[in-house]
Coordinates of C-alpha atoms in Angstrom, one line a residue:
Chain A
M1 CA -9.9 30.0 -39.9
V2 CA -11.7 32.0 -37.2
E3 CA -8.7 32.5 -35.1
S4 CA -6.4 33.7 -37.8
K5 CA -7.0 37.3 -36.7
H6 CA -5.5 36.6 -33.3
K7 CA -2.3 34.8 -34.0
W8 CA -0.5 36.7 -31.2
K9 CA -2.9 35.0 -28.8
A10 CA -1.3 31.6 -29.3
W11 CA 2.0 33.0 -28.3
L12 CA 0.4 34.7 -25.3
Y13 CA -0.9 31.4 -24.1
L14 CA 2.5 29.8 -24.7
A15 CA 4.5 32.6 -23.2
P16 CA 4.8 31.3 -19.6
A17 CA 5.8 27.8 -20.8
I18 CA 8.3 29.2 -23.3
V19 CA 9.9 31.7 -20.9
L20 CA 10.4 29.0 -18.3
L21 CA 11.7 26.4 -20.8
L22 CA 14.2 28.9 -22.2
I23 CA 15.6 29.6 -18.7
F24 CA 15.5 26.1 -17.3
T25 CA 15.8 23.8 -20.3
V26 CA 17.2 25.4 -23.4
W27 CA 19.9 27.5 -21.7
P28 CA 21.1 24.5 -19.6
I29 CA 21.5 22.5 -22.8
I30 CA 23.6 25.2 -24.4
N31 CA 25.5 26.0 -21.3
T32 CA 26.3 22.3 -20.5
V33 CA 27.9 21.9 -23.9
R34 CA 29.8 25.2 -23.4
M35 CA 31.1 24.3 -19.9
S36 CA 32.1 20.8 -21.0
L37 CA 34.3 22.3 -23.7
L38 CA 36.1 24.8 -21.4
E39 CA 38.9 22.9 -19.8
G40 CA 38.6 22.7 -16.0
Y41 CA 35.7 25.1 -15.9
N42 CA 34.6 26.3 -12.5
S43 CA 31.8 28.9 -12.4
M44 CA 33.1 30.4 -9.1
S45 CA 36.4 31.4 -10.5
A46 CA 34.8 32.2 -13.9
V47 CA 32.9 34.9 -12.1
G48 CA 36.2 36.1 -10.7
G49 CA 37.4 36.6 -14.2
A50 CA 39.3 33.4 -14.9
T51 CA 39.5 32.2 -18.5
Y52 CA 39.6 28.7 -19.8
S53 CA 41.0 27.2 -22.9
F54 CA 38.7 25.5 -25.3
G55 CA 39.1 21.8 -25.8
I56 CA 38.0 18.3 -24.9
G57 CA 40.1 18.1 -21.8
N58 CA 37.1 17.6 -19.5
F59 CA 36.0 14.5 -21.4
K60 CA 39.5 13.1 -21.4
Q61 CA 40.0 13.9 -17.7
V62 CA 36.7 12.3 -16.8
L63 CA 37.3 9.1 -18.8
E64 CA 40.8 8.7 -17.3
Y65 CA 39.5 9.3 -13.8
N66 CA 39.2 6.0 -11.9
Y67 CA 36.4 7.0 -9.7
F68 CA 34.3 8.0 -12.7
L69 CA 35.0 4.6 -14.3
Q70 CA 34.0 2.9 -11.1
C71 CA 30.7 4.9 -11.1
L72 CA 30.2 4.0 -14.8
G73 CA 30.9 0.3 -14.0
N74 CA 28.4 0.3 -11.1
T75 CA 25.7 1.9 -13.2
M76 CA 26.2 -0.6 -16.1
L77 CA 26.3 -3.6 -13.8
L78 CA 23.1 -2.6 -12.2
C79 CA 21.5 -2.0 -15.5
V80 CA 22.6 -5.2 -17.1
L81 CA 21.4 -7.2 -14.0
T82 CA 18.1 -5.4 -13.2
V83 CA 16.6 -4.7 -16.6
P84 CA 16.4 -8.3 -17.9
L85 CA 15.5 -9.7 -14.5
S86 CA 12.7 -7.3 -13.9
T87 CA 11.4 -7.6 -17.4
I88 CA 11.2 -11.4 -17.3
L89 CA 9.6 -11.4 -13.9
A90 CA 7.1 -8.8 -14.9
L91 CA 6.3 -10.7 -18.0
L92 CA 5.7 -13.9 -16.1
I93 CA 3.5 -12.1 -13.5
A94 CA 1.6 -10.3 -16.2
V95 CA 0.9 -13.5 -18.2
C96 CA -0.2 -15.3 -15.0
L97 CA -2.4 -12.4 -14.0
N98 CA -4.0 -12.4 -17.4
A99 CA -4.8 -16.1 -17.1
I100 CA -6.8 -15.9 -13.9
K101 CA -10.2 -14.5 -13.0
P102 CA -10.8 -14.7 -9.2
L103 CA -8.4 -12.5 -7.2
Q104 CA -7.1 -10.8 -10.4
R105 CA -8.0 -7.3 -9.3
L106 CA -6.7 -7.7 -5.8
L107 CA -3.4 -9.1 -7.0
Q108 CA -3.1 -6.4 -9.6
T109 CA -3.5 -3.8 -6.9
I110 CA -0.8 -5.5 -4.7
F111 CA 1.6 -5.6 -7.6
F112 CA 1.1 -1.9 -8.3
L113 CA 1.8 -0.9 -4.6
P114 CA 5.6 -0.4 -4.9
Y115 CA 4.9 2.3 -7.6
V116 CA 3.3 4.7 -5.1
T117 CA 6.2 4.6 -2.6
N118 CA 8.9 7.0 -1.8
S119 CA 12.1 5.3 -3.0
I120 CA 14.2 6.9 -0.2
A121 CA 11.7 5.8 2.5
I122 CA 11.2 2.3 1.4
G123 CA 15.0 2.0 0.8
M124 CA 15.3 2.5 4.5
V125 CA 12.9 -0.4 5.1
F126 CA 15.0 -2.6 2.8
A127 CA 18.2 -1.5 4.6
A128 CA 16.5 -2.5 7.9
M129 CA 15.6 -5.9 6.5
F130 CA 19.2 -6.5 5.5
N131 CA 20.8 -4.8 8.4
M132 CA 22.9 -6.7 11.0
V133 CA 23.4 -5.3 14.4
G134 CA 26.5 -6.5 16.2
S135 CA 30.2 -6.2 15.9
A136 CA 33.3 -7.9 14.5
F137 CA 31.5 -9.4 11.6
G138 CA 33.3 -12.5 10.5
G139 CA 35.9 -11.9 13.2
E140 CA 36.9 -14.2 16.0
N141 CA 34.7 -12.6 18.7
E142 CA 31.8 -12.1 16.5
I143 CA 28.8 -10.8 18.2
I144 CA 25.5 -10.5 16.4
I145 CA 22.5 -9.0 18.1
T146 CA 20.1 -9.1 15.2
A147 CA 21.0 -10.6 11.9
G148 CA 18.1 -8.9 10.1
I149 CA 15.0 -10.6 8.8
I150 CA 16.5 -11.6 5.5
N151 CA 19.3 -13.5 7.3
N152 CA 16.7 -15.0 9.7
V153 CA 14.9 -16.4 6.7
I154 CA 18.2 -17.7 5.2
E155 CA 19.1 -19.3 8.4
F156 CA 15.7 -20.8 8.7
F157 CA 16.3 -22.7 5.5
G158 CA 19.7 -23.8 6.7
G159 CA 21.9 -21.2 5.1
H160 CA 24.5 -18.9 6.7
A161 CA 23.9 -15.3 7.5
V162 CA 25.5 -12.9 5.1
N163 CA 26.9 -9.5 5.9
W164 CA 24.8 -7.6 3.3
I165 CA 25.3 -3.9 3.9
N166 CA 27.2 -3.3 7.1
A167 CA 30.9 -2.4 7.6
G168 CA 33.1 -5.1 6.0
S169 CA 30.4 -6.4 3.6
S170 CA 31.5 -7.5 0.2
Y171 CA 30.8 -5.7 -3.1
A172 CA 28.9 -8.7 -4.4
A173 CA 26.6 -8.7 -1.4
N174 CA 26.0 -4.9 -1.8
V175 CA 25.1 -5.4 -5.4
V176 CA 22.7 -8.2 -4.6
V177 CA 20.8 -6.0 -2.2
M178 CA 20.6 -3.2 -4.8
V179 CA 19.4 -5.6 -7.5
V180 CA 16.7 -6.9 -5.2
Y181 CA 15.5 -3.4 -4.3
I182 CA 15.7 -2.0 -7.8
V183 CA 13.8 -5.0 -9.3
W184 CA 11.2 -4.8 -6.6
N185 CA 10.8 -1.1 -7.4
A186 CA 10.8 -1.6 -11.2
L187 CA 8.1 -4.3 -11.3
P188 CA 4.9 -2.4 -10.9
F189 CA 5.4 -0.1 -14.0
K190 CA 6.4 -3.0 -16.1
I191 CA 3.6 -5.3 -15.0
L192 CA 1.0 -2.5 -15.6
I193 CA 2.3 -1.9 -19.2
L194 CA 2.6 -5.6 -20.1
L195 CA -0.7 -6.5 -18.6
G196 CA -2.4 -3.7 -20.5
G197 CA -0.7 -5.0 -23.7
L198 CA -1.8 -8.6 -23.0
Q199 CA -5.4 -7.5 -22.4
S200 CA -5.5 -5.8 -25.8
I201 CA -4.4 -8.9 -27.7
N202 CA -7.3 -10.2 -29.8
R203 CA -8.7 -13.4 -28.3
Q204 CA -9.2 -14.9 -31.7
Y205 CA -5.5 -15.7 -32.0
Y206 CA -5.7 -17.9 -29.0
D207 CA -9.0 -19.5 -30.1
A208 CA -7.4 -20.3 -33.4
A209 CA -4.4 -21.8 -31.7
R210 CA -6.6 -23.9 -29.5
V211 CA -8.4 -25.3 -32.5
D212 CA -5.1 -26.2 -34.0
G213 CA -4.1 -27.9 -30.8
T214 CA -1.0 -25.7 -30.4
S215 CA 1.0 -26.4 -27.2
R216 CA 1.1 -23.8 -24.4
R217 CA 4.7 -23.0 -24.9
R218 CA 4.3 -22.5 -28.6
V219 CA 1.3 -20.2 -28.0
F220 CA 3.5 -18.2 -25.6
T221 CA 6.5 -17.9 -27.9
R222 CA 4.6 -17.6 -31.2
I223 CA 1.6 -15.5 -30.2
T224 CA 1.9 -13.8 -26.9
V225 CA 5.5 -12.6 -27.1
P226 CA 5.4 -11.3 -30.7
L227 CA 2.1 -9.5 -30.2
L228 CA 3.5 -8.0 -27.0
S229 CA 6.8 -7.0 -28.5
P230 CA 6.0 -3.3 -28.8
M231 CA 5.2 -3.1 -25.1
L232 CA 8.3 -5.3 -24.3
A233 CA 10.5 -2.9 -26.3
Y234 CA 9.0 0.1 -24.5
V235 CA 9.5 -1.5 -21.1
V236 CA 13.1 -2.4 -21.9
I237 CA 14.0 1.0 -23.2
T238 CA 12.5 2.9 -20.3
G239 CA 14.1 0.4 -18.0
F240 CA 17.6 1.1 -19.4
I241 CA 17.0 4.9 -19.3
G242 CA 15.9 4.6 -15.7
G243 CA 18.7 2.2 -14.9
F244 CA 21.4 4.6 -16.2
K245 CA 19.9 7.3 -14.0
E246 CA 19.9 5.1 -10.9
Y247 CA 20.7 7.2 -7.8
S248 CA 18.0 7.6 -5.1
S249 CA 17.5 3.9 -4.6
I250 CA 21.2 3.7 -3.5
V251 CA 20.8 6.7 -1.2
G252 CA 17.7 5.0 0.2
I253 CA 19.7 2.0 1.3
F254 CA 23.2 3.3 1.9
G255 CA 22.6 6.9 2.6
E256 CA 24.5 9.7 0.9
D257 CA 27.8 7.9 1.5
M258 CA 26.8 5.7 -1.4
G259 CA 28.4 2.7 0.1
P260 CA 28.7 0.7 3.3
A261 CA 30.5 2.1 6.3
G262 CA 34.2 2.1 5.7
A263 CA 33.8 2.0 1.9
P264 CA 32.0 5.3 1.0
G265 CA 31.3 5.8 -2.7
R266 CA 31.7 2.1 -3.5
L267 CA 28.3 2.0 -5.1
N268 CA 28.2 5.5 -6.5
T269 CA 26.6 5.9 -10.0
M270 CA 27.0 8.2 -12.9
V271 CA 24.3 10.5 -11.6
G272 CA 25.9 10.5 -8.2
F273 CA 29.2 11.5 -9.8
I274 CA 27.5 14.4 -11.5
Y275 CA 25.9 15.6 -8.3
D276 CA 29.2 15.3 -6.5
S277 CA 31.0 17.7 -8.9
L278 CA 28.0 19.9 -9.7
S279 CA 28.7 22.8 -7.4
T280 CA 32.5 22.9 -7.6
Q281 CA 33.6 21.5 -10.9
Q282 CA 31.0 22.3 -13.5
G283 CA 33.3 21.4 -16.4
R284 CA 33.8 17.9 -15.2
A285 CA 30.1 17.5 -14.2
S286 CA 29.0 18.8 -17.7
A287 CA 31.3 16.3 -19.5
A288 CA 30.0 13.5 -17.3
A289 CA 26.4 14.5 -18.0
L290 CA 27.0 14.6 -21.8
I291 CA 28.6 11.2 -21.6
L292 CA 25.5 9.9 -19.7
F293 CA 23.3 11.5 -22.4
G294 CA 25.4 9.9 -25.1
I295 CA 25.1 6.5 -23.5
I296 CA 21.4 6.7 -23.0
F297 CA 21.0 7.9 -26.6
V298 CA 23.1 5.1 -28.0
V299 CA 21.4 2.4 -25.9
T300 CA 18.0 3.7 -26.9
M301 CA 18.9 3.8 -30.6
I302 CA 20.2 0.2 -30.4
N303 CA 17.1 -0.9 -28.6
L304 CA 14.9 0.8 -31.2
Y305 CA 16.9 -0.7 -34.0
V306 CA 16.7 -4.2 -32.6
S307 CA 13.0 -3.9 -31.7
K308 CA 12.2 -2.6 -35.2
K309 CA 13.7 -5.8 -36.6
K310 CA 12.1 -8.0 -34.0
T311 CA 8.8 -6.3 -33.3
H312 CA 5.6 -7.3 -35.0
Y313 CA 3.1 -4.5 -35.1
Chain B
M1 CA -2.6 -38.4 -28.7
S2 CA -3.0 -42.0 -29.8
S3 CA -5.3 -42.3 -32.8
T4 CA -7.5 -45.2 -33.7
N5 CA -10.0 -45.9 -36.4
H6 CA -12.4 -47.8 -34.2
V7 CA -15.3 -45.5 -33.3
T8 CA -16.0 -46.6 -29.7
M9 CA -12.3 -46.6 -28.9
H10 CA -12.1 -43.2 -30.3
E11 CA -14.8 -42.0 -28.0
R12 CA -13.1 -43.5 -25.0
D13 CA -9.9 -41.9 -26.0
M14 CA -11.5 -38.5 -26.3
R15 CA -12.9 -38.9 -22.8
R16 CA -9.5 -39.8 -21.5
V17 CA -7.9 -36.9 -23.3
S18 CA -10.4 -34.4 -21.9
S19 CA -10.0 -35.7 -18.4
R20 CA -6.3 -35.5 -18.8
Q21 CA -6.8 -31.9 -20.0
T22 CA -8.9 -30.9 -17.0
V23 CA -6.2 -32.4 -14.7
G24 CA -3.6 -30.5 -16.6
K25 CA -5.7 -27.3 -16.4
I26 CA -6.1 -27.7 -12.6
V27 CA -2.4 -28.3 -12.1
S28 CA -1.5 -25.2 -14.2
K29 CA -4.1 -23.1 -12.3
V30 CA -2.5 -24.2 -9.0
M31 CA 0.9 -23.4 -10.3
V32 CA -0.2 -20.0 -11.6
Y33 CA -1.9 -19.1 -8.3
T34 CA 1.1 -20.3 -6.2
F35 CA 3.5 -18.2 -8.2
L36 CA 1.3 -15.1 -8.1
I37 CA 0.6 -15.4 -4.4
L38 CA 4.3 -16.1 -3.6
M39 CA 5.3 -13.0 -5.6
A40 CA 2.5 -10.9 -4.0
V41 CA 3.9 -11.9 -0.6
I42 CA 7.4 -10.9 -1.6
I43 CA 6.1 -7.6 -2.9
I44 CA 4.0 -6.8 0.1
F45 CA 6.5 -8.1 2.8
P46 CA 8.6 -4.8 3.1
F47 CA 5.4 -2.9 3.9
Y48 CA 4.4 -5.5 6.5
W49 CA 7.8 -5.4 8.0
M50 CA 7.8 -1.7 8.1
L51 CA 4.4 -1.6 9.9
I52 CA 5.2 -4.3 12.5
S53 CA 8.7 -3.0 13.2
S54 CA 7.3 0.5 13.7
V55 CA 5.3 -0.6 16.7
K56 CA 7.9 -2.9 18.3
S57 CA 10.0 -2.0 21.3
I58 CA 13.7 -1.9 20.5
S59 CA 14.3 -5.0 22.6
E60 CA 11.7 -6.9 20.8
Y61 CA 13.0 -5.8 17.5
R62 CA 16.4 -7.2 18.4
L63 CA 15.3 -10.7 19.3
S64 CA 17.5 -13.2 17.5
V65 CA 14.3 -15.0 16.5
P66 CA 12.1 -12.2 15.2
T67 CA 8.4 -12.1 16.0
L68 CA 6.2 -11.9 13.0
F69 CA 3.4 -10.3 15.1
P70 CA 4.4 -7.7 17.7
R71 CA 3.9 -8.8 21.3
E72 CA 2.9 -5.4 22.4
I73 CA 2.0 -2.4 20.2
L74 CA 4.1 0.6 21.1
L75 CA 2.6 3.7 19.5
S76 CA 5.1 5.9 21.2
N77 CA 7.5 5.2 18.4
Y78 CA 5.3 7.3 16.2
V79 CA 5.4 10.2 18.6
D80 CA 9.2 9.9 18.9
A81 CA 9.5 9.8 15.1
F82 CA 7.3 12.8 14.6
Q83 CA 9.5 14.8 17.0
Q84 CA 12.8 13.5 16.0
A85 CA 12.4 14.3 12.3
N86 CA 10.3 17.4 12.9
L87 CA 7.7 15.8 10.5
G88 CA 5.0 18.3 11.2
R89 CA 7.0 21.2 9.7
L90 CA 8.3 19.1 6.8
F91 CA 4.7 18.0 6.1
L92 CA 3.4 21.6 5.9
N93 CA 6.4 22.6 3.7
T94 CA 5.8 19.8 1.3
L95 CA 2.1 20.4 1.2
Y96 CA 2.7 24.1 0.4
V97 CA 5.2 23.4 -2.4
G98 CA 3.0 20.6 -3.8
L99 CA -0.1 22.7 -3.9
V100 CA 1.4 25.9 -5.3
S101 CA 3.5 24.1 -7.9
T102 CA 0.5 21.9 -9.0
L103 CA -1.8 24.9 -9.3
L104 CA 0.6 27.0 -11.3
S105 CA 1.7 24.0 -13.4
L106 CA -1.9 23.2 -14.3
V107 CA -2.5 26.8 -15.5
I108 CA 0.6 26.8 -17.7
T109 CA -0.1 23.3 -19.0
V110 CA -3.7 24.0 -19.9
L111 CA -2.8 27.2 -21.7
S112 CA 0.0 25.6 -23.7
A113 CA -1.9 22.5 -24.5
F114 CA -4.8 24.6 -25.7
A115 CA -2.5 26.6 -28.0
F116 CA -1.0 23.4 -29.4
A117 CA -4.4 21.7 -29.8
R118 CA -6.7 24.4 -31.1
L119 CA -4.9 27.4 -32.4
E120 CA -3.1 27.8 -35.7
F121 CA 0.2 29.7 -35.8
K122 CA 3.5 29.6 -37.7
G123 CA 6.0 27.0 -36.6
K124 CA 3.5 25.2 -34.3
N125 CA 4.6 21.7 -35.3
A126 CA 8.3 22.5 -35.3
L127 CA 8.0 24.0 -31.8
F128 CA 6.0 21.0 -30.6
A129 CA 8.5 18.6 -32.0
A130 CA 11.4 20.5 -30.4
L131 CA 9.6 20.3 -27.0
L132 CA 9.2 16.6 -27.3
G133 CA 12.8 16.3 -28.2
T134 CA 13.8 17.8 -24.9
M135 CA 12.2 14.8 -23.1
M136 CA 15.0 12.6 -24.3
I137 CA 17.6 14.5 -22.3
P138 CA 18.3 13.3 -18.8
G139 CA 17.2 15.9 -16.2
E140 CA 20.7 15.7 -14.5
L141 CA 22.1 17.6 -17.5
F142 CA 19.8 20.6 -16.7
T143 CA 20.6 20.5 -13.0
I144 CA 24.2 21.6 -13.3
T145 CA 23.3 24.9 -15.0
N146 CA 20.0 25.3 -13.1
Y147 CA 21.9 25.1 -9.8
A148 CA 24.1 28.0 -11.0
T149 CA 21.1 29.9 -12.4
V150 CA 19.0 29.8 -9.2
N151 CA 22.1 30.8 -7.3
S152 CA 22.6 33.9 -9.4
F153 CA 18.9 34.7 -9.0
G154 CA 19.5 34.6 -5.3
W155 CA 16.8 32.0 -4.9
M156 CA 18.8 29.6 -2.7
D157 CA 16.8 28.4 0.4
S158 CA 13.4 29.6 -0.6
F159 CA 10.1 28.0 -1.7
T160 CA 10.6 29.7 -5.1
V161 CA 13.6 27.6 -5.9
L162 CA 11.6 24.4 -5.2
I163 CA 8.6 25.5 -7.3
V164 CA 9.6 27.5 -10.3
P165 CA 12.2 25.4 -12.2
F166 CA 9.8 22.5 -12.5
L167 CA 6.6 24.3 -13.4
V168 CA 6.7 23.3 -17.1
S169 CA 6.5 19.6 -17.9
V170 CA 6.6 18.8 -21.6
F171 CA 5.1 15.5 -20.9
Y172 CA 2.0 16.9 -19.2
I173 CA 1.6 19.4 -22.1
Y174 CA 1.8 16.5 -24.5
L175 CA -0.7 14.4 -22.5
L176 CA -3.2 17.2 -22.2
R177 CA -2.8 18.2 -25.9
Q178 CA -3.7 14.6 -26.9
N179 CA -6.8 14.8 -24.7
F180 CA -7.8 18.2 -26.1
L181 CA -7.4 17.0 -29.7
Q182 CA -10.1 14.4 -29.0
I183 CA -12.7 17.1 -28.4
P184 CA -14.3 18.0 -31.7
N185 CA -13.2 21.2 -33.3
E186 CA -16.8 22.0 -34.2
L187 CA -17.5 22.8 -30.6
Y188 CA -14.8 25.4 -30.6
L189 CA -15.9 27.0 -33.9
A190 CA -19.5 27.1 -32.7
A191 CA -18.4 28.8 -29.5
K192 CA -16.4 31.3 -31.6
V193 CA -19.5 32.1 -33.7
D194 CA -21.5 32.7 -30.5
G195 CA -18.8 35.1 -29.5
T196 CA -17.5 33.1 -26.5
S197 CA -14.0 34.0 -25.5
D198 CA -11.2 31.5 -25.6
L199 CA -10.8 31.5 -21.9
K200 CA -14.4 31.1 -21.2
Y201 CA -14.5 28.2 -23.7
L202 CA -11.5 26.6 -22.1
W203 CA -13.1 26.9 -18.6
K204 CA -16.6 25.8 -19.6
V205 CA -15.9 23.1 -22.2
M206 CA -12.3 21.9 -22.5
I207 CA -11.5 21.7 -18.8
P208 CA -14.6 19.7 -17.8
L209 CA -14.1 17.3 -20.7
A210 CA -10.4 16.8 -19.9
L211 CA -10.9 16.5 -16.1
P212 CA -9.6 12.9 -15.8
T213 CA -6.3 13.9 -17.4
L214 CA -6.1 17.0 -15.2
I215 CA -6.7 14.9 -12.1
S216 CA -4.0 12.4 -13.2
I217 CA -1.6 15.3 -13.6
T218 CA -2.5 16.8 -10.2
I219 CA -1.9 13.5 -8.5
L220 CA 1.5 12.8 -10.2
K221 CA 2.6 16.3 -9.5
M222 CA 1.7 16.1 -5.8
M223 CA 3.4 12.7 -5.6
G224 CA 6.4 14.3 -7.3
A225 CA 6.7 17.0 -4.5
W226 CA 6.3 14.3 -1.9
N227 CA 9.0 12.1 -3.3
S228 CA 11.5 14.8 -4.6
Y229 CA 14.9 14.4 -3.1
V230 CA 17.8 15.5 -5.2
W231 CA 16.9 19.0 -6.1
P232 CA 15.7 20.1 -2.6
R233 CA 18.9 18.6 -1.1
L234 CA 21.0 20.8 -3.5
V235 CA 19.2 24.1 -3.1
A236 CA 17.2 24.1 0.2
N237 CA 19.1 22.7 3.1
D238 CA 17.7 25.4 5.5
E239 CA 15.2 23.5 7.7
K240 CA 12.6 26.2 7.1
Y241 CA 12.3 25.1 3.5
Q242 CA 13.2 21.4 3.7
L243 CA 10.8 18.9 2.1
I244 CA 9.7 15.6 3.7
T245 CA 12.0 13.1 2.0
N246 CA 15.1 15.1 2.8
G247 CA 14.0 15.6 6.3
L248 CA 13.5 11.9 6.7
R249 CA 16.9 11.0 5.2
N250 CA 18.6 13.7 7.2
A251 CA 17.0 12.8 10.5
F252 CA 18.1 9.2 10.2
T253 CA 21.4 9.6 8.5
D254 CA 22.5 6.1 9.4
S255 CA 20.4 3.4 7.7
T256 CA 22.6 0.6 8.9
G257 CA 24.4 -0.4 12.1
D258 CA 23.1 0.1 15.6
V259 CA 20.2 2.6 15.2
N260 CA 16.8 2.7 16.6
I261 CA 15.1 1.0 13.7
P262 CA 11.5 0.9 15.2
V263 CA 11.5 4.7 15.4
Q264 CA 13.0 5.0 12.0
M265 CA 10.3 2.6 10.6
A266 CA 7.6 4.7 12.3
A267 CA 8.9 7.8 10.5
V268 CA 9.0 5.9 7.2
A269 CA 5.4 4.7 7.8
I270 CA 4.2 8.2 8.5
V271 CA 5.8 9.4 5.2
S272 CA 4.4 6.4 3.2
F273 CA 0.9 6.7 4.7
P274 CA -0.5 9.6 2.6
L275 CA 0.8 8.0 -0.6
F276 CA -1.2 4.9 0.3
L277 CA -4.3 6.9 1.0
V278 CA -4.0 8.6 -2.4
F279 CA -3.5 5.3 -4.0
I280 CA -6.5 3.6 -2.4
F281 CA -8.9 6.5 -3.3
L282 CA -7.5 7.6 -6.6
R283 CA -6.0 4.4 -8.0
K284 CA -8.0 4.6 -11.2
Y285 CA -6.4 8.0 -12.1
I286 CA -2.9 7.0 -11.2
M287 CA -2.9 3.8 -13.1
K288 CA -4.5 5.5 -16.1
G289 CA -2.0 8.3 -16.1
V290 CA 0.9 5.9 -15.8
S291 CA -0.3 3.5 -18.4
R292 CA -1.2 6.1 -20.9
S293 CA 2.2 7.6 -20.6
G294 CA 3.4 4.1 -21.3
I295 CA 1.4 3.3 -24.4
K296 CA 1.6 6.7 -26.1
G297 CA 4.9 8.0 -24.8

């Protein structure tokens, strides 16, 4: 090879990337494992000369900590609700988009819009849409100045206004708001990937099915879904990974209290928990981060295993 | 389908079936369009609500029966929002961080991708696999240590802390390497024979050919700076170095309850507007970058 004389050159080109990766990626991996295994580790007092015993105390402590379990529960609940819902909706939309000609491009653009938004900023818009202004919600002297546009729509169809996110709102109502926002946010990416997959399916399969007089539903379940399964698997896996890292969409709606007024932290997630203990209790934060990594790893492996069995390449 | 042996009846049946089929086709087309348009309205409604709320007076916003078109257009909300959240300063900060980090990141990415795509050295494949492996680890795991690291470097509250830790993206290196690999190696060997230096070859041949990918990376990186929230909140709370998303969230800490929502919505609209501009003019590159990451990632 021509370049064999200058092997050092490759390392020169790679040097900036490698140096930065060593400091900001490789060292953190090692250090996180180290801190998680030093019981009750705190970097401030570590600098002051404190020593820590080695063990799995951080993991035990985190797993016995109610607040952590609550964060874990919130994260899992949001994942389990939003990933299937957004995937099914995205699949429906993609299949419909693929079936039309006029307006296809315009609709495609509209469906991609939420992708290019700032999740904190648009979270504030959703909060405004669900926000009630007034006092004594549900009480005797209830005064409601504005019920919020979502409640206006519900009332228009004859329903009752719901206290979605304000003081005194129920956990279920909070979760509904989060699910709506997260699904809305997750759709564009999924639609883009699934539509791309649909457009690359060979038309001959559909022609053959038409000649055989196959019913629409059968075409969908026997041709479209199997041939789309690699994309579906990809969308589900990334959906779960993103779902377990849910954080800023909750900040967008509820602010950094991570819950409605009067119940701060009610909707906090795993990532939120890590950030809360990051500057003071690094041992605990590291243990939580490794647990998060473990969960993401296991879920990804399960997904890959299932999709390997079910996917048709 | 009822079958018959009689020829004329068969023809009549066929006609009936085909007309039934066209009716079925029209019905399904109507259903498809209704569903899509309904979903599109739901998708677009928050943007519409943001825009019309941002120009309403607070008394109009609080009508118990909301107006879907503002009665009067109050642009002063935008002026208020700009001042209340100090958006001008935040905008410049974000632009600075975005431009510098994009530029440096592009240089690092191009050099690394070139080394991985064109040069031969010991351990190349192992190193590349190790890099890809780090993509599996959630970023939060790095943040804990990086927070302590930048603190010990004395970087807190500076632009450096917002730029340097995120300069290397394994994903972008991967993306560009794939692109570089598509350029025939003969071009490189010919250039070598002609005595062209690596850097000149990179600049004259590789970069122009990989321009679409570089543009995608630039856009995604700039959008990243515009949307970043968690890291800046941890390390740069000084107003001098605050980025736009943090400024927005901090200026309007309450998102619920009795707050001046029209002004808040005006601020949100100002922050969202540049993203839409980028989207309208560079949609092709964004969608390509995102979908490529999807199919190959």
